[in-house]
PDB file of C-alpha atoms in Angstrom:
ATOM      1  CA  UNK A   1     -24.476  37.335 194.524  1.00 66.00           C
ATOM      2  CA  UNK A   2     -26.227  38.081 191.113  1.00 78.00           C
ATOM      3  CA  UNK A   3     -23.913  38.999 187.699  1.00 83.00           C
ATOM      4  CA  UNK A   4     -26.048  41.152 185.396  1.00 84.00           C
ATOM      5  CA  UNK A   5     -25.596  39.848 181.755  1.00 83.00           C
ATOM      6  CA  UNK A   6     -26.396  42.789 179.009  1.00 83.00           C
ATOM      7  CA  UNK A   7     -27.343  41.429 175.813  1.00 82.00           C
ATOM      8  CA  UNK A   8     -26.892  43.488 172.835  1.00 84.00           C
ATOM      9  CA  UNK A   9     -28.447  43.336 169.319  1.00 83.00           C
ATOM     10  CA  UNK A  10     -26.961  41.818 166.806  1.00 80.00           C
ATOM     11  CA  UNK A  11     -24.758  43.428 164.120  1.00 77.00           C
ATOM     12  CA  UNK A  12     -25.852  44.112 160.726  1.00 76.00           C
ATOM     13  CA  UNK A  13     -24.334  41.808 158.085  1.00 73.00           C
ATOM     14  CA  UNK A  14     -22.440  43.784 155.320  1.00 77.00           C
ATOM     15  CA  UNK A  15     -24.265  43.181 152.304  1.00 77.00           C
ATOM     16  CA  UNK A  16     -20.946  42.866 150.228  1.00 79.00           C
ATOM     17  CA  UNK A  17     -19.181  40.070 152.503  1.00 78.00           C
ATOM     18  CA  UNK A  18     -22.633  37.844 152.138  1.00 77.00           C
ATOM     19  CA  UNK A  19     -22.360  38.429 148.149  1.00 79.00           C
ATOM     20  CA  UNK A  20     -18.946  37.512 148.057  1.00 78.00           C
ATOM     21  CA  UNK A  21     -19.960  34.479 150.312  1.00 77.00           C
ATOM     22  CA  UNK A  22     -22.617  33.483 148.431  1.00 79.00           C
ATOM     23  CA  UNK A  23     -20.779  33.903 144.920  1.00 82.00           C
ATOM     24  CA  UNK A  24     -17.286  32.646 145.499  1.00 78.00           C
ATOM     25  CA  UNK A  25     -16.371  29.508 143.940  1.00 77.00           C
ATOM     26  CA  UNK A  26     -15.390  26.055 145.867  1.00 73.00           C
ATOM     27  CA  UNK A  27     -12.138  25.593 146.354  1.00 72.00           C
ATOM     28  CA  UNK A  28     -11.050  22.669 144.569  1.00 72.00           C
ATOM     29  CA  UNK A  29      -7.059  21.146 144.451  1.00 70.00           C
ATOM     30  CA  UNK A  30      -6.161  19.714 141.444  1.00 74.00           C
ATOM     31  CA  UNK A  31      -4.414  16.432 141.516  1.00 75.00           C
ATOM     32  CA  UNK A  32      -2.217  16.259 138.898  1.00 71.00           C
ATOM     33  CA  UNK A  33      -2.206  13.394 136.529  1.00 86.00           C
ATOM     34  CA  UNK A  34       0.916  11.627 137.331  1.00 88.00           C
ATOM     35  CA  UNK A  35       2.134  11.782 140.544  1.00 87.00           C
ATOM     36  CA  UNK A  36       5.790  12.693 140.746  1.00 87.00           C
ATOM     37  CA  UNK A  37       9.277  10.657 141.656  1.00 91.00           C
ATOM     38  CA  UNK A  38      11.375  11.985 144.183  1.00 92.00           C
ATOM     39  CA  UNK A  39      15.061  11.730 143.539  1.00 92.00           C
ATOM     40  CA  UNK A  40      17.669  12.314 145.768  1.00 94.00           C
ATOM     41  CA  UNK A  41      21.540  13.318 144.979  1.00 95.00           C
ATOM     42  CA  UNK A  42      24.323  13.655 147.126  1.00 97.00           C
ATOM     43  CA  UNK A  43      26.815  16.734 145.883  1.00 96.00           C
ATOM     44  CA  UNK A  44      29.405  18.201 147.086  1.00 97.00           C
ATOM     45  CA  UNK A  45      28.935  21.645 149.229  1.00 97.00           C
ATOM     46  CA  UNK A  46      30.951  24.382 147.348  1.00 97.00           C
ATOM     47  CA  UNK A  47      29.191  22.745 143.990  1.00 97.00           C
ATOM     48  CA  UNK A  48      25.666  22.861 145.796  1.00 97.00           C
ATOM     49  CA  UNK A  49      27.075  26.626 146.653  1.00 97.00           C
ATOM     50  CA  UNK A  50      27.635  27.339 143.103  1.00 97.00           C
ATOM     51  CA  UNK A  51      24.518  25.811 142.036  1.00 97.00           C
ATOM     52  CA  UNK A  52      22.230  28.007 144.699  1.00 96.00           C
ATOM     53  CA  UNK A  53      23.836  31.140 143.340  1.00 97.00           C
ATOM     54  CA  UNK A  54      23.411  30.460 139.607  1.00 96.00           C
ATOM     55  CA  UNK A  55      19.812  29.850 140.173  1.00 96.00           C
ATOM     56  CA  UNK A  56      19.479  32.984 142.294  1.00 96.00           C
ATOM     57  CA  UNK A  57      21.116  35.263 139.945  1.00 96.00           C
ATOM     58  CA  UNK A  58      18.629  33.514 137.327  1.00 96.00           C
ATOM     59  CA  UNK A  59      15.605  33.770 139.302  1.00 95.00           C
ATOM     60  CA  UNK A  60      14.572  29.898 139.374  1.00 95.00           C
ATOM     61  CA  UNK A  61      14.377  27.200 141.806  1.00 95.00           C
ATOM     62  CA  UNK A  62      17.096  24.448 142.017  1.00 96.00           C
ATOM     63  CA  UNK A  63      15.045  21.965 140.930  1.00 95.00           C
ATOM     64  CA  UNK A  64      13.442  23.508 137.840  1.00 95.00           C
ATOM     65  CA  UNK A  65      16.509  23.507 136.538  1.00 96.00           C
ATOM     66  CA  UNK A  66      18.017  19.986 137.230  1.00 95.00           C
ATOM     67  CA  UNK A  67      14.533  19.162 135.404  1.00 94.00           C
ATOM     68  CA  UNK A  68      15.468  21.027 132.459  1.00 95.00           C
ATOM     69  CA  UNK A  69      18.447  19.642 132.663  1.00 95.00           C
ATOM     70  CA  UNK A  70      17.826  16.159 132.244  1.00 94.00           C
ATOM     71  CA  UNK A  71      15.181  16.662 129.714  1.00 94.00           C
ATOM     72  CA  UNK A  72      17.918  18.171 127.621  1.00 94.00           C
ATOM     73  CA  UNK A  73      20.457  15.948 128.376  1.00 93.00           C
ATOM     74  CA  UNK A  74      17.831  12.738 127.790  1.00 93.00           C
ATOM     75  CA  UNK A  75      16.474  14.537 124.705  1.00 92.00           C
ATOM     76  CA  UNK A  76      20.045  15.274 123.068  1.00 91.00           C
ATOM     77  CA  UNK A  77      20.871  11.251 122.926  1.00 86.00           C
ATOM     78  CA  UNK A  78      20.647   8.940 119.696  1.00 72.00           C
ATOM     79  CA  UNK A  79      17.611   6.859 119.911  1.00 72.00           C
ATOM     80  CA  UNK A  80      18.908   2.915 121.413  1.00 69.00           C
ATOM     81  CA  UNK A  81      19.345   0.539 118.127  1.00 68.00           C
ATOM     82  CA  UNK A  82      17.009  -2.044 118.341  1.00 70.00           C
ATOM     83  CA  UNK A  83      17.911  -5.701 118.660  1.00 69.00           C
ATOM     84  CA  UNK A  84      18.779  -7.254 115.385  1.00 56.00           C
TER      85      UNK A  84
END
C-alpha cells in the first residue's frame, strides 16, 4: 500500500499584509499609575432598578456615575478645622 503525497508551490505573499506586518506598531498596555480600589455596596433591588435605567436613558455606566458622585459629594464639604 503506497499514499501518493502532491506537494504544491507555495502561495505568493500579498505585498500589503507583509507592509502592514512589518510597519505596525507593538502592542503595548498601559498600566495606569495608581491602581484602583474596589468597593462594594449592598442596595436594595427596585433602587439598583432605578439606578440601571437612569444610567441607560443617560448613556453611562453605573459606575461612572457613583464616581462622579462621590467626587461631588467629597468636593462640596467644608475643609476639616484643624486641631487647635
Amino acid at each position: 500500500m503506497s499514499k501518493k503525497i502532491t506537494m504544491t508551490a507555495r502561495p505568493k505573499a500579498i505585498a500589503e499584509i507583509d507592509k502592514w506586518v512589518e510597519t505596525r506598531e507593538p502592542a503595548v498596555a498601559e498600566k495606569p499609575a495608581v491602581k484602583p480600589k474596589r468597593l462594594t455596596i449592598d442596595i436594595d433591588p427596585s433602587l439598583h432598578k432605578r439606578l440601571k435605567m437612569s444610567c441607560v436613558n443617560r448613556d453611562i455606566q453605573i459606575a461612572d456615575l457613583i464616581r462622579t458622585l462621590i467626587e461631588s459629594e467629597l468636593d462640596s464639604q467644608k475643609p476639616p478645622r484643624p486641631d487647635r
